[in-house]
Short mmCIF file of C-alpha atoms and ligand atoms in Angstrom, two decimals:
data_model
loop_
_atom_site.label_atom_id
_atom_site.label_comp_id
_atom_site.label_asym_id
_atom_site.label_seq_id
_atom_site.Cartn_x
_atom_site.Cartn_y
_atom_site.Cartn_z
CA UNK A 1 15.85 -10.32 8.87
CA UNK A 2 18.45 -9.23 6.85
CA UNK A 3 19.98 -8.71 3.18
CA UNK A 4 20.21 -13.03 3.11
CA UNK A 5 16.31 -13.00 3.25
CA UNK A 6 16.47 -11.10 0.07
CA UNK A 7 18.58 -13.21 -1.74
CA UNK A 8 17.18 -16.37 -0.44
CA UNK A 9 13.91 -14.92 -1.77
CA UNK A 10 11.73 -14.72 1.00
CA UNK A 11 8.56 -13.60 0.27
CA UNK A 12 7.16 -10.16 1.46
CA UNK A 13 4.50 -9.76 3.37
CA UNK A 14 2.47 -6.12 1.96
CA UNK A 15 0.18 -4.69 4.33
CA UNK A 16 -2.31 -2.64 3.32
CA UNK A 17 -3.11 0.72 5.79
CA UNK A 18 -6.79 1.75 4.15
CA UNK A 19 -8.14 4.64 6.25
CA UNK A 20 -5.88 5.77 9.88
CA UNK A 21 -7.04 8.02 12.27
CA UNK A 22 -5.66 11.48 11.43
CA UNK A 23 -6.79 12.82 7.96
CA UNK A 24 -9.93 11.66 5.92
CA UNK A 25 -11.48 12.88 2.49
CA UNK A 26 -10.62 16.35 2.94
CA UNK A 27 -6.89 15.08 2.04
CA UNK A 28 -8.11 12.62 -0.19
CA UNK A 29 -11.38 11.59 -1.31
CA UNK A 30 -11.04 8.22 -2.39
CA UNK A 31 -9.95 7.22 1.15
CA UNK A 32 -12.15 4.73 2.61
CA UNK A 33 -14.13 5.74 5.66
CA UNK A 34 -17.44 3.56 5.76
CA UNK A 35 -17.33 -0.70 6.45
CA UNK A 36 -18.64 -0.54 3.52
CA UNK A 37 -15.82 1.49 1.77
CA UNK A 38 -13.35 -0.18 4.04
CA UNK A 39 -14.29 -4.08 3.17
CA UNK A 40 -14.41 -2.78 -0.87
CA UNK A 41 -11.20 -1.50 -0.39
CA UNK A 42 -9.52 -4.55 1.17
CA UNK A 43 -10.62 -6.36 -1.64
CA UNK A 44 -9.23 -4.91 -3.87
CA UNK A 45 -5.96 -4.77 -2.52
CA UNK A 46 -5.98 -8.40 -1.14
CA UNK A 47 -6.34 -8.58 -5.43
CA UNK A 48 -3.68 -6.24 -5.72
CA UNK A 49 -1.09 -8.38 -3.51
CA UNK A 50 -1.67 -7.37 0.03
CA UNK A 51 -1.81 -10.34 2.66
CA UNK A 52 -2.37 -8.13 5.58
CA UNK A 53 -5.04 -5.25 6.13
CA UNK A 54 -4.48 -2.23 8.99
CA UNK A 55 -8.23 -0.84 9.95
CA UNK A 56 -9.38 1.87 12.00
CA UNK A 57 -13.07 2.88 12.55
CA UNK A 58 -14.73 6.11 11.41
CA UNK A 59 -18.06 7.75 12.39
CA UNK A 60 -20.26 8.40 9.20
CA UNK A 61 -19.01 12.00 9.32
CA UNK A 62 -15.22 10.74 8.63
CA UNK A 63 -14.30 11.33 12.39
CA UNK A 64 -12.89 8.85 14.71
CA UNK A 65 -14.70 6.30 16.08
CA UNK A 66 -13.35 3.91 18.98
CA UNK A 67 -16.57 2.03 19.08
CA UNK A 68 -16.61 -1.82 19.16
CA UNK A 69 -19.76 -1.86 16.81
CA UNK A 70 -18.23 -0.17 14.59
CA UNK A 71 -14.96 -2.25 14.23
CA UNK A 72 -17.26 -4.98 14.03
CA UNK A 73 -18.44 -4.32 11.17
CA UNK A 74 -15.79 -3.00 9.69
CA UNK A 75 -14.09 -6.72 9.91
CA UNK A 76 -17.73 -8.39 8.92
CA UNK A 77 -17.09 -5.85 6.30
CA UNK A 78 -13.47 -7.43 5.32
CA UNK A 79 -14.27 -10.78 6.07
CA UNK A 80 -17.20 -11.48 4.17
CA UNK A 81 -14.94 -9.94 1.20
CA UNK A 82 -11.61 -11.29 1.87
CA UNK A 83 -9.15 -13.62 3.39
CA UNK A 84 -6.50 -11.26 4.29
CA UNK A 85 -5.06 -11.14 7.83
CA UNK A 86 -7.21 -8.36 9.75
CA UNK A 87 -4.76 -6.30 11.85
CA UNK A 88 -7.23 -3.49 13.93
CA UNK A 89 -5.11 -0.31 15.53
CA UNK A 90 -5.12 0.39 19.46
CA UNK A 91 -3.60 3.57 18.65
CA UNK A 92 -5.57 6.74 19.75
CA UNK A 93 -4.14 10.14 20.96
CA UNK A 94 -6.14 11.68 23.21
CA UNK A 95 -8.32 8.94 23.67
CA UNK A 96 -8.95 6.72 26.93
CA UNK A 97 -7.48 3.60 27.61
CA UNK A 98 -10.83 1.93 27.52
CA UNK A 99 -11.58 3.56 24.20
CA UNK A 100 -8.79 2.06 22.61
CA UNK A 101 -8.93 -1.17 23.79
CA UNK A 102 -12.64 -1.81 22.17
CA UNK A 103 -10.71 -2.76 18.90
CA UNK A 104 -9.05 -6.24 20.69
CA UNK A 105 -13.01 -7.08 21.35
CA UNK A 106 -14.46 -7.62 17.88
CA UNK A 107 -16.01 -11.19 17.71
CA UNK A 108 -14.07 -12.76 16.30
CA UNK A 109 -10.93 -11.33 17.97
CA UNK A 110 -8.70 -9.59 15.22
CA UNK A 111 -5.36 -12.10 14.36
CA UNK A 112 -3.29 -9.20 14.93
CA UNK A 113 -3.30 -5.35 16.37
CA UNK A 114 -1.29 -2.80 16.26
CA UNK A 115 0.90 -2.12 19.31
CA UNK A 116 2.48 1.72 19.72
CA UNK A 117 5.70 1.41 21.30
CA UNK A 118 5.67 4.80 23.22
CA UNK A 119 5.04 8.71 22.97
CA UNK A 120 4.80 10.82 20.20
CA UNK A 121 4.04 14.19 19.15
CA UNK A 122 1.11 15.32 17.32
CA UNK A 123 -0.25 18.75 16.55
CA UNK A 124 1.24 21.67 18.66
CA UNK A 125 0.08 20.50 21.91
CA UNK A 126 -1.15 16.89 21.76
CA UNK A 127 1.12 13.60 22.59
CA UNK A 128 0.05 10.03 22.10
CA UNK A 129 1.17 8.94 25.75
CA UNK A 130 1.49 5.22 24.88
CA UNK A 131 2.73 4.37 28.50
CA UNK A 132 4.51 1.44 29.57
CA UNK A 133 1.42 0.44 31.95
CA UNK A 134 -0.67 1.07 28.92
CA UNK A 135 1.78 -0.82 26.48
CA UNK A 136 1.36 -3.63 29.09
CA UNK A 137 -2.12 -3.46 29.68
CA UNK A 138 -3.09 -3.60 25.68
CA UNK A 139 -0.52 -6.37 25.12
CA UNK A 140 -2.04 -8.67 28.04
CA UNK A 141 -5.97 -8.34 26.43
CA UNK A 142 -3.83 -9.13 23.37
CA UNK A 143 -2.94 -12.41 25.03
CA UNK A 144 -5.89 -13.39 26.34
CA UNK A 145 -7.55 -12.87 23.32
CA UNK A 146 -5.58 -14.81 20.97
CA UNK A 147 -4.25 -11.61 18.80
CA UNK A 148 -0.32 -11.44 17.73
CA UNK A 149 1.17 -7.29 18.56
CA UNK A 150 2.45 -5.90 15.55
CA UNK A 151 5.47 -3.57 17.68
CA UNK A 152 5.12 -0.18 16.26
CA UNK A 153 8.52 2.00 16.37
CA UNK A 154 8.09 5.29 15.71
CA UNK A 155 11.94 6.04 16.33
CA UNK A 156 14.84 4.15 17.78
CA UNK A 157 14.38 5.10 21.67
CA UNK A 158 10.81 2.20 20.57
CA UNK A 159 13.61 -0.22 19.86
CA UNK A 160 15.02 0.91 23.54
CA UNK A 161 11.13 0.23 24.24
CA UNK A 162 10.96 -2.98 22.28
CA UNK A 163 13.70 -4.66 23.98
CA UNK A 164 12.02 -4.01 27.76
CA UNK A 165 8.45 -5.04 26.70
CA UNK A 166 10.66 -8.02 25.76
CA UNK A 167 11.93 -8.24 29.70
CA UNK A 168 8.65 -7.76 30.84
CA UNK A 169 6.65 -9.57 28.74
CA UNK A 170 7.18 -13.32 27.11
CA UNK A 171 6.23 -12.41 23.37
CA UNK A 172 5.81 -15.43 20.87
CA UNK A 173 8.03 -15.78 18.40
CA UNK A 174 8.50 -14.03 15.55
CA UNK A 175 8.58 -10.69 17.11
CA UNK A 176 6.85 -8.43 14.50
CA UNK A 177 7.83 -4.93 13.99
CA UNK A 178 7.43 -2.20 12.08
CA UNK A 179 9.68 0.58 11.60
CA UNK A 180 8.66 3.93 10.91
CA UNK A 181 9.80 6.65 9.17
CA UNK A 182 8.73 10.64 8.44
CA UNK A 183 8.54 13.41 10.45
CA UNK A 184 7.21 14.83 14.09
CA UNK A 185 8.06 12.43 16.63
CA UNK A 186 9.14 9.18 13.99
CA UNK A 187 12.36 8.48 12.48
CA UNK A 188 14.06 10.80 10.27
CA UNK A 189 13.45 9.35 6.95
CA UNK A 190 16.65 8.25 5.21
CA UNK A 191 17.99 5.03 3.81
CA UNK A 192 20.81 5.05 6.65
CA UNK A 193 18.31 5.30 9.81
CA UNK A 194 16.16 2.22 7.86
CA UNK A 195 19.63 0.32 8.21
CA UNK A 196 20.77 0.94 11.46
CA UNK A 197 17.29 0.29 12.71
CA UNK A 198 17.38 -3.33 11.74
CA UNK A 199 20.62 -3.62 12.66
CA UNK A 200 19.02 -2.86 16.25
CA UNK A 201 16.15 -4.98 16.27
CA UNK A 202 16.18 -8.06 18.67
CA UNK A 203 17.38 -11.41 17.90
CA UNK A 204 15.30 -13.08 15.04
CA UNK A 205 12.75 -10.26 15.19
CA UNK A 206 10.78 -9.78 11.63
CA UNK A 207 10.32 -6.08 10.35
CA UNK A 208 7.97 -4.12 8.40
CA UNK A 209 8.73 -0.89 6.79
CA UNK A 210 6.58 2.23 7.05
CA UNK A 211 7.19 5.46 5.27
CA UNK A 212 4.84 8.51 5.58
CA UNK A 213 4.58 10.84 2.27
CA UNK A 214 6.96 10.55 0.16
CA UNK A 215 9.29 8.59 1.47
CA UNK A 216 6.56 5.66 1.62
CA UNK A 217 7.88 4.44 -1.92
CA UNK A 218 11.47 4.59 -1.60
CA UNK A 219 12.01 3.66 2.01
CA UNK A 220 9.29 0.58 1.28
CA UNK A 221 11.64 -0.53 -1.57
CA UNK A 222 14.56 -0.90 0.54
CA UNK A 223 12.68 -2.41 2.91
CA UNK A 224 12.14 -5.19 0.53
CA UNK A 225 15.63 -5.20 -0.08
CA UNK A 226 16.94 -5.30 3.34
CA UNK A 227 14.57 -8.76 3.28
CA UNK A 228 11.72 -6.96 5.49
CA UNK A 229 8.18 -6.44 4.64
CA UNK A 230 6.25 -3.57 3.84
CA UNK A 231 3.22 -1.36 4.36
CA UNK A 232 1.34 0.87 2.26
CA UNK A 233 -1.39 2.56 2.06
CA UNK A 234 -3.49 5.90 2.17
CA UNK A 235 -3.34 5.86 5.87
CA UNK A 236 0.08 6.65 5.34
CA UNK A 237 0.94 8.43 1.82
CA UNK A 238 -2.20 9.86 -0.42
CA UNK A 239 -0.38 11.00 -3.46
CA UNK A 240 0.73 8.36 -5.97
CA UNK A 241 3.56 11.19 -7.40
CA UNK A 242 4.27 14.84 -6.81
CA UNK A 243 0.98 16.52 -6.89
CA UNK A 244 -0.68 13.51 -7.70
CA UNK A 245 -3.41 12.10 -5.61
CA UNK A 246 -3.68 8.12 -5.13
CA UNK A 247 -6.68 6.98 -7.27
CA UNK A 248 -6.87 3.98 -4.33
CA UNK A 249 -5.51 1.81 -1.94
CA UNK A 250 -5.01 -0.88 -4.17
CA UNK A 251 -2.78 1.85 -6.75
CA UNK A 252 -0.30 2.04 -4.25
CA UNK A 253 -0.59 -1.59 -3.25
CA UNK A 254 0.02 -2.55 -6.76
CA UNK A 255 3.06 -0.48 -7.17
CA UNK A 256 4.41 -2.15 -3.94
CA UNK A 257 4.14 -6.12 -5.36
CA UNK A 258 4.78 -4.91 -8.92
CA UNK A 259 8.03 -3.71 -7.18
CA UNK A 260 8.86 -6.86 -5.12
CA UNK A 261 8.14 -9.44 -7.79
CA UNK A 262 10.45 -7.25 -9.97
CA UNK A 263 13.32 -7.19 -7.50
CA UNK A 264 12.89 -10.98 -6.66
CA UNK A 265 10.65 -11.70 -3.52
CA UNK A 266 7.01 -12.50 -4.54
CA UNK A 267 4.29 -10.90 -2.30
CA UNK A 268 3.18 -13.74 -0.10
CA UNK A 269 -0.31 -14.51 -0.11
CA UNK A 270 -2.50 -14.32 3.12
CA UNK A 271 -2.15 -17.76 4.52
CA UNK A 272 1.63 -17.53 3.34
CA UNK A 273 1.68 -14.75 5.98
CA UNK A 274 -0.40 -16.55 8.60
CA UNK A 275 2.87 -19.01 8.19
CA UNK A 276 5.46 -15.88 8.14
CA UNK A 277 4.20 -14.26 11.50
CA UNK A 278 2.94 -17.65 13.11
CA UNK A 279 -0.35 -16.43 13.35
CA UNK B 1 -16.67 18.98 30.24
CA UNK B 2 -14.96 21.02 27.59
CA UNK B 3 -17.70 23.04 25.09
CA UNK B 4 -17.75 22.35 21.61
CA UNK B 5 -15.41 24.95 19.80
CA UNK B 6 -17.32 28.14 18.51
CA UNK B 7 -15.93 28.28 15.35
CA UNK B 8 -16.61 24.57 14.63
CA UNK B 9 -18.92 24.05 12.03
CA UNK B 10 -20.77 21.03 9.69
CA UNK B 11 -20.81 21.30 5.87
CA UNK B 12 -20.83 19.10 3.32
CA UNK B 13 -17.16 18.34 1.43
CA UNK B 14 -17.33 20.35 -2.15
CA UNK B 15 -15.19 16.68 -3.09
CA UNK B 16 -18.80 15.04 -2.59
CA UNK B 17 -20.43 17.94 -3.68
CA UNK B 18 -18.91 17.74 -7.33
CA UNK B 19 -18.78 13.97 -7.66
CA UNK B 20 -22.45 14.03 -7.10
CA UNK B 21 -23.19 11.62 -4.32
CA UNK B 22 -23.21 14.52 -1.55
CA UNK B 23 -27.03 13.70 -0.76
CA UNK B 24 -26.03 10.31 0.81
CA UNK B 25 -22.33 12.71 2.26
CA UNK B 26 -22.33 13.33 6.00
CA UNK B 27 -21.72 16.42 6.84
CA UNK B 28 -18.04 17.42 8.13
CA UNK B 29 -15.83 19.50 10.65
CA UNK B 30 -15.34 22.93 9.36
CA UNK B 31 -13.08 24.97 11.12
CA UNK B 32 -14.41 29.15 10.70
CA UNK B 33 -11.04 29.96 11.58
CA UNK B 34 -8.40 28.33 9.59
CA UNK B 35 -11.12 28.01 6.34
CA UNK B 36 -11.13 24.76 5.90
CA UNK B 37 -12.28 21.02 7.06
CA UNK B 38 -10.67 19.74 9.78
CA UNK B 39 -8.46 16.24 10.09
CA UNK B 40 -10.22 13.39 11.77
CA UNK B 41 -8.08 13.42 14.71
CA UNK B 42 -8.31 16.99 15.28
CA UNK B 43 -12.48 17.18 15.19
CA UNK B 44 -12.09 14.85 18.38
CA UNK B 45 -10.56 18.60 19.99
CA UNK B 46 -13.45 20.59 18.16
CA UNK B 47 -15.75 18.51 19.98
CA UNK B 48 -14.53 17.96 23.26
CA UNK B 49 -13.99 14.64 23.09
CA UNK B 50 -11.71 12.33 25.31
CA UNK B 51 -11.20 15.62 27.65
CA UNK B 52 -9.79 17.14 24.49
CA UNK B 53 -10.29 21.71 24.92
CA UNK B 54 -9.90 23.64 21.63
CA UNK B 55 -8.56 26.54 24.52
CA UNK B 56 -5.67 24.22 25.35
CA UNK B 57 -5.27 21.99 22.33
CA UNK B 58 -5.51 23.59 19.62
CA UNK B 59 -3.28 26.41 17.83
CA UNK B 60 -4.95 27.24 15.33
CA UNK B 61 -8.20 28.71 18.16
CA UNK B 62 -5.42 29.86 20.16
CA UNK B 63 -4.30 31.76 17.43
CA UNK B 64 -7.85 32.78 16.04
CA UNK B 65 -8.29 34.18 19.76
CA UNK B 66 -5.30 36.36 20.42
CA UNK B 67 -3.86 33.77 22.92
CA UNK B 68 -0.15 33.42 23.46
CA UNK B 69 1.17 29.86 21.12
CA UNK B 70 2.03 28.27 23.84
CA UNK B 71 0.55 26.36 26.92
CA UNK B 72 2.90 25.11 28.91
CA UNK B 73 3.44 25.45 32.30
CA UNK B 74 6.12 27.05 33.84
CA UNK B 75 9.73 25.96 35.83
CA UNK B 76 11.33 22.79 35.85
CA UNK B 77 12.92 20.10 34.96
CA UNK B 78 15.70 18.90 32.93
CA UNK B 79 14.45 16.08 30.84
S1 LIG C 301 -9.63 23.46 14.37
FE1 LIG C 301 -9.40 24.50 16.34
S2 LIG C 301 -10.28 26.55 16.00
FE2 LIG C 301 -10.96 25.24 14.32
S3 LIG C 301 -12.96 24.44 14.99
FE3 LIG C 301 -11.43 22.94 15.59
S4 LIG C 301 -10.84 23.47 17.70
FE4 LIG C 301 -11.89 25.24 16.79
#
């Protein structure tokens, strides 16, 4: 994907990130936590222009939850609400291989998951190990279950990562990626990393820009202009301005399409990205 | 199995509390030591879970405690 896509007008895939695995209400209350938060929330961004929802689970007190039950209905939750590509995380620091692979085995199976493309820092003594065996072992339930990876690259030694998954593994085309950006262990956010990480992404491989914070607006924007696609969400950023606490998901999915349809690319719709990713 | 961390604690999120809908609110992780509710990911160290130890995980007990910041090992290697 490149600046071509732009011009040619290629539409942009949004995805929505509701609720993560890190921080919860005490950052900002209007993040969802419960299926039944989670599915209101996806509607309203699927309204808002998203095609493509990121879920994790949460126990009722906000914590993390692993728990297949619980990811089932979360995506009962979504799908009784919406049509919007369900996308469940595999990420998990700290937690077992086992644990994390309870997302893949929702019935149905999700369309896509999240894939972590190797370590990364967290805390002042944690690391999300995200080993090659455990890369491998997560991609082949993928497989066998029918659910495209969505390549997550926390910093360019992923794209290192990327490109021997790659050797090792016979992905289906389009390779999906996204490329993240903020600080700890990910990319350090600028407009010149965002460029020279696309310029090392594998032959015909589709991207998706993340930003944490602050820089989810204006890295997400070049993204767009660069011909990627882009995710948003309060998983990712909770203030909608300095100071200024997202209302919801769907504010800052709004903002995202407003910005795309302004600068040419519509937001594709969620069976226009069923099409996109070959799903 | 590591314990639950002493200074964990459940109380209800004042967010909840002034919207009005606490009495349907779960209660959350409180950490006594830093004053204030703790991150998803981190409560999986208050509790123990996944192998997770607040005496080897987490700074802010370590600091709480007296301990020295950092855990790691000593020696080697030049990676
Ligand atoms: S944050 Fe650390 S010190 Fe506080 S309750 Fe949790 S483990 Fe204990």
């Amino acid at each position: 994907m490149a600046y071509d896509d732009y011009l040619d007008g290629e539409k942009v895939i949004v995805t929505a990130a509701l609720t993560g695995g890190v921080h919860g209400k005490e950052a900002n209350p209007n993040l969802p936590e419960t299926p039944e938060e989670i599915g209101e929330a996806a509607a309203e961004c699927e309204a808002a222009g998203a095609a493509v929802v990121h879920l994790h689970a949460r126990r009722d007190s906000g914590e993390r939850s692993f728990d297949r039950d619980r990811f089932q209905a979360i995506t009962e939750a979504v799908r009784s609400r919406t049509n919007l590509v369900i996308q469940h995380s595999t990420g998990g620091t700290g937690a077992t291989l086992e644990a994390r692979r309870q997302s893949l085995r929702t019935d149905p199976a999700p369309e896509m998951a999240s894939l972590d493309m190797g370590p990364l820092n967290r805390y002042r003594h944690l690391t999300s190990e995200n080993t090659r065996g455990m890369v491998d072992s997560l991609y082949d339930e993928m497989v066998e279950r029918g659910i495209k990876p969505e390549l997550e690259v926390f910093n360019d030694g992923h794209l290192n990562e990327v490109a021997a998954l790659l050797d090792r593994r016979d992905l289906a085309d389009p390779v999906y990626t996204t490329l993240i950006f903020g600080g700890g262990t990910t990319s350090p956010p600028s407009p010149r990393n965002l460029l020279n990480a696309t310029e090392n992404l594998p032959e015909g491989a589709l991207f998706n820009t993340l930003g944490f914070g602050r820089h989810q607006l204006p890295l997400t924007t070049m993204g767009i202009l660069l011909g990627g696609h882009v995710r948003v969400g309060l998983e990712d950023n909770v203030y909608y301005g300095p100071d200024q606490l997202a209302e919801s998901n769907a504010q800052l999915v709004a903002r995202t399409a407003g910005l795309a349809e302004t600068l040419g690319r519509e937001p594709a719709t969620p069976d226009e990205a069923r099409d996109i990713l070959g799903l | 199995m590591p314990d639950v961390c002493p200074y964990l604690e459940y109380r209800q999120l004042e967010a909840e509390t002034e919207s009005g809908d606490a009495a349907d609110a779960q209660p959350r992780a409180y950490c006594n030591a830093a004053e204030e509710f703790v991150q998803a990911m981190r409560a999986d160290i208050c509790n123990g879970r996944y192998g997770l130890d607040h005496e080897t995980d987490c700074e802010i007990y370590r600091e709480a405690e007296g301990l020295p910041e950092g855990v790691e090992s000593e020696g080697g290697g030049g990676d």
